[in-house]
Coordinates of C-alpha atoms in Angstrom, one line a residue:
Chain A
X481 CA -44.0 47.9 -3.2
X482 CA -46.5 45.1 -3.9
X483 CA -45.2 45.1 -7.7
X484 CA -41.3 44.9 -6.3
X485 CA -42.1 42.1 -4.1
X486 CA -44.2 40.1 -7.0
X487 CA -41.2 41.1 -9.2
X488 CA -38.5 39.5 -6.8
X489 CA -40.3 36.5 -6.5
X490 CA -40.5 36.0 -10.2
X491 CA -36.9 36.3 -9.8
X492 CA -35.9 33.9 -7.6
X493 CA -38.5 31.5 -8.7
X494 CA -37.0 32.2 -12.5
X495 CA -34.0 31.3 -11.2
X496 CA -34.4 28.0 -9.1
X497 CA -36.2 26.9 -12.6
X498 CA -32.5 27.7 -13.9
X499 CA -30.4 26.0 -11.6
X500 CA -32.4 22.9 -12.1
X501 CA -30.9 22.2 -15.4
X502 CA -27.8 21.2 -13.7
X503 CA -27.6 18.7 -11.3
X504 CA -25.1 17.0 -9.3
X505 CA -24.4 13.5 -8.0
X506 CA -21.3 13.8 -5.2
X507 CA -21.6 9.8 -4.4
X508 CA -21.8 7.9 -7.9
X509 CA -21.5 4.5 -7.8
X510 CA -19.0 2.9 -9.7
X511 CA -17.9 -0.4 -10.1
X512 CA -16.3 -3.5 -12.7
X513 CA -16.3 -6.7 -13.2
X514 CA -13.6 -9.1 -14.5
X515 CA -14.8 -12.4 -15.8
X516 CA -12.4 -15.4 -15.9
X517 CA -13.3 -19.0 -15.7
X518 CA -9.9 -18.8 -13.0
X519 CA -11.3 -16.1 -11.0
X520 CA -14.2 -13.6 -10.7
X521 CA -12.9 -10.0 -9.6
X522 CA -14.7 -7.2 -9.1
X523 CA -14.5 -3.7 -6.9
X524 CA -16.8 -0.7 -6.4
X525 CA -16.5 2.5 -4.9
X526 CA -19.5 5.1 -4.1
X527 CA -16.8 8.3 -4.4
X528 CA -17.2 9.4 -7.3
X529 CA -18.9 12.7 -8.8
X530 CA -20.6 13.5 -11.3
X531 CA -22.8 16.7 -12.8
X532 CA -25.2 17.1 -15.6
X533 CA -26.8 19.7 -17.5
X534 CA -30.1 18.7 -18.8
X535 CA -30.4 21.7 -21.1
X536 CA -27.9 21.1 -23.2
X537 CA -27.0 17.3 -21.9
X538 CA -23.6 17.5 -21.2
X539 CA -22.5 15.1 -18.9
X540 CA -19.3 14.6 -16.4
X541 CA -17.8 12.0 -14.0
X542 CA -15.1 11.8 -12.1
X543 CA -13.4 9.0 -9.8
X544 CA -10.1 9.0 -7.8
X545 CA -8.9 5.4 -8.9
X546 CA -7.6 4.6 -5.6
X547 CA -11.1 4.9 -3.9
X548 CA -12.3 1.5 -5.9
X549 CA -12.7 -1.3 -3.2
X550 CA -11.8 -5.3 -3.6
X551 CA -12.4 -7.9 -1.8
X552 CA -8.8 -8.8 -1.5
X553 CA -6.2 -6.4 -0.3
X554 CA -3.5 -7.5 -2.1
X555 CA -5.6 -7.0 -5.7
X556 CA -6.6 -3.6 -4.3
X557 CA -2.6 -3.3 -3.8
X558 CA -1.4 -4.3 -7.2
X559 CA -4.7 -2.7 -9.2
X560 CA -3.7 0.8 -7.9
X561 CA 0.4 0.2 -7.9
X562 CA 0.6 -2.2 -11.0
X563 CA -2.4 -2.0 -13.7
X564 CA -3.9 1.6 -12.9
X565 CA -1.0 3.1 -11.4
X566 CA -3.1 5.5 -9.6
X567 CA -0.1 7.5 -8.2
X568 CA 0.5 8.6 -11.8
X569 CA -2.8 9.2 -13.1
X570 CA -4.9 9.4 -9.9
X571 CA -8.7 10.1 -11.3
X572 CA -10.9 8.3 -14.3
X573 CA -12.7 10.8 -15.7
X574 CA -15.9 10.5 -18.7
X575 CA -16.8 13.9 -20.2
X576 CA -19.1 13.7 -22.4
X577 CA -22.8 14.2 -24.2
X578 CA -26.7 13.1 -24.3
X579 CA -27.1 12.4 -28.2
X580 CA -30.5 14.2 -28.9
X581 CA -31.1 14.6 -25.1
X582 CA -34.8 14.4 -24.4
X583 CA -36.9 16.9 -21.9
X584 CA -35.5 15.5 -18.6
X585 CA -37.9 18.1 -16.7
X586 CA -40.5 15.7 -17.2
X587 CA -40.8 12.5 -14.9
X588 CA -40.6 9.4 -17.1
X589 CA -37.7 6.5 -18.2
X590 CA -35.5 7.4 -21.0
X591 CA -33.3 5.4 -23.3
X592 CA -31.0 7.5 -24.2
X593 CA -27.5 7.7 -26.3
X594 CA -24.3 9.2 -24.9
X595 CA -21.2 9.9 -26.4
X596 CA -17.8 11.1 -25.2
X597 CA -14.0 10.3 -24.3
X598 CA -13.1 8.5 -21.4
X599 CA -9.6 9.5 -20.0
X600 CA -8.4 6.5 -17.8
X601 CA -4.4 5.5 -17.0
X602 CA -3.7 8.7 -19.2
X603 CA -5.2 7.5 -22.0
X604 CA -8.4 9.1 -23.9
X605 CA -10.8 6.9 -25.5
X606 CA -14.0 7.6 -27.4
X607 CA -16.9 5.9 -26.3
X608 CA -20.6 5.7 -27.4
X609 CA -22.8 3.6 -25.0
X610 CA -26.4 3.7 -23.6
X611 CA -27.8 4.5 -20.6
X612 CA -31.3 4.4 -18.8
X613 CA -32.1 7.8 -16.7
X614 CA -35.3 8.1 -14.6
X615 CA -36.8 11.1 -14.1
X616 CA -38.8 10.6 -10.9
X617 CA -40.2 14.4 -8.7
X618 CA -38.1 16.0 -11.4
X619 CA -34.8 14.7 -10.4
X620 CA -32.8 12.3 -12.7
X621 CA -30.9 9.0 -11.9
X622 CA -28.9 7.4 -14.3
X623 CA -27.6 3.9 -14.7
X624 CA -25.1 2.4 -17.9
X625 CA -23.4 -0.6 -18.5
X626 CA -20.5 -0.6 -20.8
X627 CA -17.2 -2.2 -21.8
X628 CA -13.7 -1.5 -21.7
X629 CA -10.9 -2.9 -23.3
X630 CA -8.1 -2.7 -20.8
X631 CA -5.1 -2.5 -23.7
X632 CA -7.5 0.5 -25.0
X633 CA -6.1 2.4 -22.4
X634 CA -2.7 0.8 -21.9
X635 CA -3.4 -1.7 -19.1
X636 CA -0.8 -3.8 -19.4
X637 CA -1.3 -7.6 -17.9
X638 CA 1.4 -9.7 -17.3
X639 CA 1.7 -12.9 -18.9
X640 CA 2.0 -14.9 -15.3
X641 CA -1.7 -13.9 -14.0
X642 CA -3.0 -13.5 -17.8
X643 CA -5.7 -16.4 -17.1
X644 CA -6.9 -14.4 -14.2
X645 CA -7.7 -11.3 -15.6
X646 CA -10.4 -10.1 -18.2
X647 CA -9.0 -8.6 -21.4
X648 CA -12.4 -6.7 -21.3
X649 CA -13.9 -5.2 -18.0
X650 CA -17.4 -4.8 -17.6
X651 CA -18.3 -1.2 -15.8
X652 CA -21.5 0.1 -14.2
X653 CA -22.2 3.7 -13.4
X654 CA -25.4 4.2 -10.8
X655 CA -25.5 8.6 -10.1
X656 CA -29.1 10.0 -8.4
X657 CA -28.8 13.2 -8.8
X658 CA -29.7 16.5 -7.0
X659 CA -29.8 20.1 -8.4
X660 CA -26.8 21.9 -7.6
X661 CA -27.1 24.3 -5.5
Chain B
X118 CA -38.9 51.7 -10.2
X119 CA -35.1 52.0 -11.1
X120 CA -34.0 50.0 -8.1
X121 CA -35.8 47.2 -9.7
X122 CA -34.1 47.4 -12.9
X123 CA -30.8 47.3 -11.4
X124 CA -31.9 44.5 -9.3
X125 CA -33.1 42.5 -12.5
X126 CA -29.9 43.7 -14.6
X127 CA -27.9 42.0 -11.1
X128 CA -29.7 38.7 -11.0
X129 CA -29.5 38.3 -15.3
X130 CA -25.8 38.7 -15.0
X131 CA -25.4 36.5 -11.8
X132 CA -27.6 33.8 -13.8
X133 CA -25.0 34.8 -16.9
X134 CA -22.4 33.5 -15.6
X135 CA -23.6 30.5 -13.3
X136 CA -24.5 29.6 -16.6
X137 CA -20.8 29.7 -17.8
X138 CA -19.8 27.7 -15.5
X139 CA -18.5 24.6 -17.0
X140 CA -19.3 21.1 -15.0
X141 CA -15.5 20.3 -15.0
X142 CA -15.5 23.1 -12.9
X143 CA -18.8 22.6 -10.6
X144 CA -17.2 18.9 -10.0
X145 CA -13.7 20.5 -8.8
X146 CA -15.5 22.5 -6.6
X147 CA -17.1 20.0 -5.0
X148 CA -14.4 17.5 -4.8
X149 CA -13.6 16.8 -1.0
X150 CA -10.1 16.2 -0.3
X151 CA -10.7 12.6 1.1
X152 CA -7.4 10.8 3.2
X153 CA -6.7 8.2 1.2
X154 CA -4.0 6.0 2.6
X155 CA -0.5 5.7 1.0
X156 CA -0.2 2.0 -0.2
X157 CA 2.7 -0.3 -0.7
X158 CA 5.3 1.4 0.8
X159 CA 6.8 -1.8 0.8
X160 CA 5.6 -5.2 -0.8
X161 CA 6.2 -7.0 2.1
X162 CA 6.4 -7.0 5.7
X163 CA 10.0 -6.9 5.6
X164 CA 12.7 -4.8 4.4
X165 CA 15.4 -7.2 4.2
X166 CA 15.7 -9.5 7.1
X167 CA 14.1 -6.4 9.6
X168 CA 10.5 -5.2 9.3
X169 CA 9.1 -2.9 7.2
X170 CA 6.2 -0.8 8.5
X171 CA 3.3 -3.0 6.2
X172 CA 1.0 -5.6 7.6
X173 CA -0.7 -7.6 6.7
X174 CA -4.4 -7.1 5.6
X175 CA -7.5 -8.3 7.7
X176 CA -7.3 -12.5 6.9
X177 CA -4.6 -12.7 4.8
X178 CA -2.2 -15.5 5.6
X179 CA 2.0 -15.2 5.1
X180 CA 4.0 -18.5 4.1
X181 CA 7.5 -16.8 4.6
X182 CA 10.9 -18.7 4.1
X183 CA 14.3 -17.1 4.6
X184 CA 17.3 -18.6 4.1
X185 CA 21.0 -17.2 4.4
X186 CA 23.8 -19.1 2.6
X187 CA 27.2 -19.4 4.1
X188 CA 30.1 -16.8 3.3
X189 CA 30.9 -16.1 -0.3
X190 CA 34.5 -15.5 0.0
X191 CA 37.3 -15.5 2.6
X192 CA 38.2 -18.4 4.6
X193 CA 34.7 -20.8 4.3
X194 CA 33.7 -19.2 1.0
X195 CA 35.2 -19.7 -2.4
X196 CA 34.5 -22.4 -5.4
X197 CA 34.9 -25.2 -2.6
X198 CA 31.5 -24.5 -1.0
X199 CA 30.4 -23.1 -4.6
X200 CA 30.9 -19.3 -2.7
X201 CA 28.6 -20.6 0.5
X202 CA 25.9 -22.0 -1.6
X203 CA 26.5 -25.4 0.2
X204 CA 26.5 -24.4 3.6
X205 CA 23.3 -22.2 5.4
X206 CA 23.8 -20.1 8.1
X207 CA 20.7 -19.1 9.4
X208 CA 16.7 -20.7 7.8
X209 CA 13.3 -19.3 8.9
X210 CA 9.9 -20.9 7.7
X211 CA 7.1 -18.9 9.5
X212 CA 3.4 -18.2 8.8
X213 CA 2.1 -14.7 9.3
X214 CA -1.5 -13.7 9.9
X215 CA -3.6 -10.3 9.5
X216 CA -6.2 -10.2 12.5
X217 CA -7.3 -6.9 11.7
X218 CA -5.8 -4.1 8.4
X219 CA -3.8 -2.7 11.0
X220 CA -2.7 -6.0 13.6
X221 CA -0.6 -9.2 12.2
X222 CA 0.7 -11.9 14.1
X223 CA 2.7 -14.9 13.4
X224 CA 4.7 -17.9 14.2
X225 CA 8.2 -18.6 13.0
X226 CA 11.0 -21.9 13.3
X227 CA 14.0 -20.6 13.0
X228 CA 17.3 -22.2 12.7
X229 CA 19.4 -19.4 14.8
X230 CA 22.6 -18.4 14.2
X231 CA 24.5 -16.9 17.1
X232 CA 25.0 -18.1 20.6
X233 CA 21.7 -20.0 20.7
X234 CA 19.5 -21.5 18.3
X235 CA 16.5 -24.1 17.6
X236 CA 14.5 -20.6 18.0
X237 CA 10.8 -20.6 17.9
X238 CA 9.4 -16.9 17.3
X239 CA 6.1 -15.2 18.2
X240 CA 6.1 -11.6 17.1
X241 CA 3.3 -9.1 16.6
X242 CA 2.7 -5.8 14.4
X243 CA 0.5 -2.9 14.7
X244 CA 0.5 0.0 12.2
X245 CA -0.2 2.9 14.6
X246 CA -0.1 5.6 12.1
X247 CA -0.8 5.1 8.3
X248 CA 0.7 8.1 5.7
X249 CA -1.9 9.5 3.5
X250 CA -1.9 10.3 0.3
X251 CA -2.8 14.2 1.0
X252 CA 0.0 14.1 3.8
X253 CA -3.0 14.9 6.4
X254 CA -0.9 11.8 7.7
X255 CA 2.8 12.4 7.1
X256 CA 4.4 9.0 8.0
X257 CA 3.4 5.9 8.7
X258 CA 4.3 4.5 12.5
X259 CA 4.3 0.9 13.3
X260 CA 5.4 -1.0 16.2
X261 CA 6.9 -4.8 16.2
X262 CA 7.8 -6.7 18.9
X263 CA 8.8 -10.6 19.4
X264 CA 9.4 -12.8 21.8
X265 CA 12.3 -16.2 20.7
X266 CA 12.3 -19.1 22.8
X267 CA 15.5 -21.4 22.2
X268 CA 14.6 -25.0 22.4
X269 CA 18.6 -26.5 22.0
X270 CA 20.5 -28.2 24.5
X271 CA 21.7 -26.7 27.6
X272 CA 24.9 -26.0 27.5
X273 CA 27.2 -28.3 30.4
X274 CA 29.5 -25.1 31.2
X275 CA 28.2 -22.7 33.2
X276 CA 29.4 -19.6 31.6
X277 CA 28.7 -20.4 28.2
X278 CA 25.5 -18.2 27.1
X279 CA 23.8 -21.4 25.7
X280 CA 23.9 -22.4 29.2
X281 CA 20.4 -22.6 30.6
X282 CA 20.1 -22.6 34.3
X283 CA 16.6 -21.5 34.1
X284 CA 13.8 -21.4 31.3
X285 CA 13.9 -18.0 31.2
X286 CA 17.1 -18.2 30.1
X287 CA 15.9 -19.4 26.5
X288 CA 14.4 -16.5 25.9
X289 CA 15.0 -13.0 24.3
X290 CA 13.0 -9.8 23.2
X291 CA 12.7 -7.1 20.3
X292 CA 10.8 -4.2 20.6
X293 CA 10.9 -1.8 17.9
X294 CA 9.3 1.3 16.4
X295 CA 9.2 1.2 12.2
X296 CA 8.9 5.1 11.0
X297 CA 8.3 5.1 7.0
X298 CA 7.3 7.6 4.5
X299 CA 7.0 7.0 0.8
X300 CA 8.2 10.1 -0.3
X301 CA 8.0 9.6 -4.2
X302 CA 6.1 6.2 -5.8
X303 CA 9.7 4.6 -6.2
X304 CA 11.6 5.9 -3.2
X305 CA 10.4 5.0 0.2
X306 CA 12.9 5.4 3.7
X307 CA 12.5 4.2 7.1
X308 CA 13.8 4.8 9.9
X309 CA 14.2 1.8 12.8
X310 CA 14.9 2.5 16.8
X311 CA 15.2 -0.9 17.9
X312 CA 15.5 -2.8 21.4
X313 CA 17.0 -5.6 21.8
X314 CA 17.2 -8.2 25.5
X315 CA 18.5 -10.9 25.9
X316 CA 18.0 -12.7 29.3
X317 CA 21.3 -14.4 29.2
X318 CA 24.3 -13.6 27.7
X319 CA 27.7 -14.5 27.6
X320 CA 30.8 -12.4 29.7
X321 CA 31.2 -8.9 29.1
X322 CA 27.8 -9.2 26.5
X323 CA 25.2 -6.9 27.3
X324 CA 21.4 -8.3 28.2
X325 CA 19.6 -5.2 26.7
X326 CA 21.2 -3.7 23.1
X327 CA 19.4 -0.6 21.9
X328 CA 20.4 -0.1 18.1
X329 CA 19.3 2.5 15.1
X330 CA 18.3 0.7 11.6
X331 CA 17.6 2.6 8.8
X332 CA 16.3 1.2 5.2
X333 CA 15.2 1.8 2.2
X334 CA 13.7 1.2 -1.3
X335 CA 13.9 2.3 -4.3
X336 CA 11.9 1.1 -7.4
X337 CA 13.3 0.4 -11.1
X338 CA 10.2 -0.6 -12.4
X339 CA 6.5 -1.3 -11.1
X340 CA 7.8 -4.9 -10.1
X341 CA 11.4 -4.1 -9.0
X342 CA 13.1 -2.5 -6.7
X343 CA 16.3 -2.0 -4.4
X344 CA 16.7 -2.4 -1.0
X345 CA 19.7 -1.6 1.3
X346 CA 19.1 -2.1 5.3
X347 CA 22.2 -1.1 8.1
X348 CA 21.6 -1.3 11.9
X349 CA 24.1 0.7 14.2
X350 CA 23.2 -1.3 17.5
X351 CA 24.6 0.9 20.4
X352 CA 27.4 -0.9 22.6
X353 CA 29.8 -0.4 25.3
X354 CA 33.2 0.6 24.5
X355 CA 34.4 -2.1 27.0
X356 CA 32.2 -4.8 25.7
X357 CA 33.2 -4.3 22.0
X358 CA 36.9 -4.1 23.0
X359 CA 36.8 -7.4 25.3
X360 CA 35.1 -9.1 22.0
X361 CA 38.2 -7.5 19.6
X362 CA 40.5 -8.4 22.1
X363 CA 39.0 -12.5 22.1
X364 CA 39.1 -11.9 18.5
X365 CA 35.0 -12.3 18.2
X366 CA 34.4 -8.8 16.7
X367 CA 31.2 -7.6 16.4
X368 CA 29.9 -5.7 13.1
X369 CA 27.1 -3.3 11.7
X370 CA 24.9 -5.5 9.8
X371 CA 24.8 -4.4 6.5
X372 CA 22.2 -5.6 3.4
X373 CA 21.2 -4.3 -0.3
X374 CA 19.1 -6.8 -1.8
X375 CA 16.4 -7.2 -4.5
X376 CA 12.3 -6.6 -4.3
X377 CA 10.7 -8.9 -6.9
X378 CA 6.4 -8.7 -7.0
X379 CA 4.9 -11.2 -9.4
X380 CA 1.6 -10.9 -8.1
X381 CA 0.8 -13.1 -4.7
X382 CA 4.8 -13.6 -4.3
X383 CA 7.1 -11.2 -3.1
X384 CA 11.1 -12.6 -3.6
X385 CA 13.6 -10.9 -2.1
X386 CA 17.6 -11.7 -3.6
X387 CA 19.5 -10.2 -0.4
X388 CA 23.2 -10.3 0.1
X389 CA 24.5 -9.2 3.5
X390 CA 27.4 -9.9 6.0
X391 CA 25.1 -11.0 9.0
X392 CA 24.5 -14.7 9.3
X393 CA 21.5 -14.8 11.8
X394 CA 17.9 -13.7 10.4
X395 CA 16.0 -12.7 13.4
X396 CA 16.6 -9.4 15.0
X397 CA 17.4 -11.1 17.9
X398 CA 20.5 -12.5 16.9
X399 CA 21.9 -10.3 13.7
X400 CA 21.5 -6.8 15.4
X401 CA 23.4 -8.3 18.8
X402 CA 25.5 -11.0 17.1
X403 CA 26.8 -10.2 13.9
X404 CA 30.3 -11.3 13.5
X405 CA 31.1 -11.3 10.1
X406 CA 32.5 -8.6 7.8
X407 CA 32.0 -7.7 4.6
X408 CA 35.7 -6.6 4.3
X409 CA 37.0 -10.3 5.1
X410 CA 34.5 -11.6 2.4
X411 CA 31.9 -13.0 5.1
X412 CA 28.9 -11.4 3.3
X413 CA 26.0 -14.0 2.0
X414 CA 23.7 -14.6 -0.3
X415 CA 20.0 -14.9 0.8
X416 CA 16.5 -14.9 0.0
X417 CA 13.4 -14.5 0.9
X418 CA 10.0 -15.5 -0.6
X419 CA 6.4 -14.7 0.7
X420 CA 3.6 -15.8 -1.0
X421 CA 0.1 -14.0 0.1
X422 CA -3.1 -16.2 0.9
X423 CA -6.4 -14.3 1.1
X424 CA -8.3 -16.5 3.4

């Protein structure tokens, strides 16, 4: 009996060290900015998801477009009915890959390398950018910076607010994660 | 001792295929279907001359100008006014305000076109319901009302309706409920039970005019789109036939227009038979047909301020 019970416990403890290779961020934080010298724009949303396997480093996000947040109403308006046209191609999602993925079990700060295709306004795009992840009581947080080219993904800008809008957008991803459960 | 080799060979395979599990997968799983609310429905606060069920957002000011030209064809129409271009029969310049996402109000000057005008307007909107993306919300609800005080001359003849024997007697009402669901990202439909009182009207008129609108959109491209309004105000039989009978016949007002976005601006290019542009006066007062050539052009233009 005394063996079973040492046995199960193994078990369960062999297992929780499993599931901790993936982990799970259900409120990433994503947001751009749009430089101009006529205007400044930017927009955020915290509704995004995202999971990652540190085994193997595989990474995923994924937004609803029309959860991103602007100052002004009427640029929320015309960024999901104009430029994203979020009824057609409602989420933004990044699947991708840790290049050479260090031993995230292990508190520390890593630089690391990640590459994979973004799919945003129904276009895919492959990307290769950096990103900082902390490993703090064994659980990851990431942050990355990167650029997008809006006519990489077909964002068409009209010629009459041209001045006012950034050819290239500058994103920043913020996901803490937990181990999924 | 078996028990716990089954037990092992369980958890291995249960660990098998958690493993599997792709994180495409694990994400959909976790995805909570969130009520995101259905936007644009409309670009503007109005369909054509009536209201559409938007507001405006929390401070965001409205500079709105309407204008109606004079009729196109039939008797005033024709090269000789350059089809109607050089008269106007009705001119609004008003400035709307978003107090809260859901609560606009504004102020309006409006020329007036009917049996009173000189009209100053204070109206108020409230989106009671908004339509969601998910449906959780099928339609969106909003409610309008104004209130139109005439500041023209009283008339000297006491049974004329621009005769004013007390203040009250300048004014006039519209309450009306705006039920809209964007059924497909180009085509949108609303539906428009409207009440209309006036506090004085002329023999045989009727103070309070109930009246269905119905209107609707449909988009050719991200920036354009086609709009067609018709009210069907309810009247007596014996008040339409006196009219006929004066030869003062009252019509359905009827408008298909343009929807033009350029970012900030909203134009609408309208062309309808009413003359008057408030509620007030084009659901109660309309007296030209399209059939006789007494249809208009118009236009609207709102430009969008956030403050």
């Amino acid at each position: 009996m005394k063996q079973l019970i040492t046995l199960l416990a193994g078990l369960f403890l062999a297992h929780a060290g499993f599931a901790q290779d993936v982990f799970m961020c259900r409120n990433t934080g994503l947001s751009f900015f749009s430089a101009t010298p006529v205007e400044d724009i930017d927009a955020t949303t915290d509704k995004g998801t995202s999971a990652m396997n540190v085994k193997t480093g595989e990474l995923y996000f994924k937004v609803a477009v029309n959860t991103f947040k602007f100052k002004k109403q009427l640029m929320e308006e015309h960024f999901n009915e104009n430029y994203l046209e979020s009824d057609k191609y409602p989420y933004a999602i990044f699947k991708g890959k840790l290049v050479s993925p260090p031993d995230l079990h292990k508190d520390g700060t890593y630089e690391v390398a990640i590459d994979g295709v973004l799919s945003l306004h129904g276009v895919d795009k492959p990307y290769k950018e950096k990103a900082t992840i902390i490993v703090k009581d064994g659980k990851p947080s990431a942050n990355a910076k990167f650029n997008v080219k809006l006519a990489d993904h077909k964002i068409k800008i009209p010629t009459l607010v041209i001045k006012n809008i950034a050819e290239v957008v500058e994103v920043t991803v913020k996901a803490a994660y937990n181990a999924a459960s | 001792m078996k028990h716990i080799y089954l037990l092992l060979l369980g958890c291995c395979l249960g660990l098998h295929s958690f493993a599997q599990e792709s994180l495409e997968a694990l994400v959909g799983k976790e995805e909570v279907k969130t009520h995101e609310p259905v936007i644009a429905t409309y670009k503007s606060t109005r369909i054509i001359q009536g209201h559409s069920p938007e507001t405006l957002k929390k401070r965001e000011l409205d500079f709105r100008v309407a204008h109606h030209f004079g009729d196109l064809g039939g008797e005033f129409g024709g090269p000789k006014t350059f089809f109607g271009m050089d008269n106007s029969a009705d001119i609004r310049i008003a400035f709307e305000y978003g107090i809260t996402d859901r609560f606009m109000v504004g102020i309006g000057r409006t020329k007036g076109s009917g049996n009173l005008t000189q009209l100053y307007e204070g109206l108020a909107k409230y989106k009671l319901l908004q339509q969601t993306t998910d449906d959780h919300v099928p339609l969106s609800v909003s409610l309008f009302g104004n209130s139109v005080v005439s500041g023209m001359t009283s008339s000297k003849t006491i049974s004329d309706a621009s005769y004013f024997g007390k203040f009250s007697d300048r004014l006039s009402y519209t309450g009306q409920l705006i039920i809209a669901r964007k059924f497909t990202p180009s085509l949108s439909l609303t539906l428009l039970p409207t009440w209309v009182h006036r506090n004085r009207v002329g023999y045989k008129d009727q103070n309070d005019v109930f009246a269905l609108g119905g209107g609707g959109r449909l988009k050719f491209t991200k920036r354009l789109g086609l709009l067609l309004e018709y009210y069907y105000p309810f009247r007596s039989q014996e008040s339409k036939d006196y009219f006929k009978a004066q030869g003062r016949d009252l019509y359905n007002p009827l408008a298909a227009g343009l929807e033009l976005e350029t970012g900030g601006h909203v134009f609408h290019i309208t062309f309808g038979n009413s003359t008057a542009i408030l509620e007030n006066q084009f659901i109660t007062e309309t007296r030209s047909s399209w059939l006789q050539g007494q249809f208009r052009w118009g236009f609207n233009i709102s430009r969008r301020f956030s403050l």
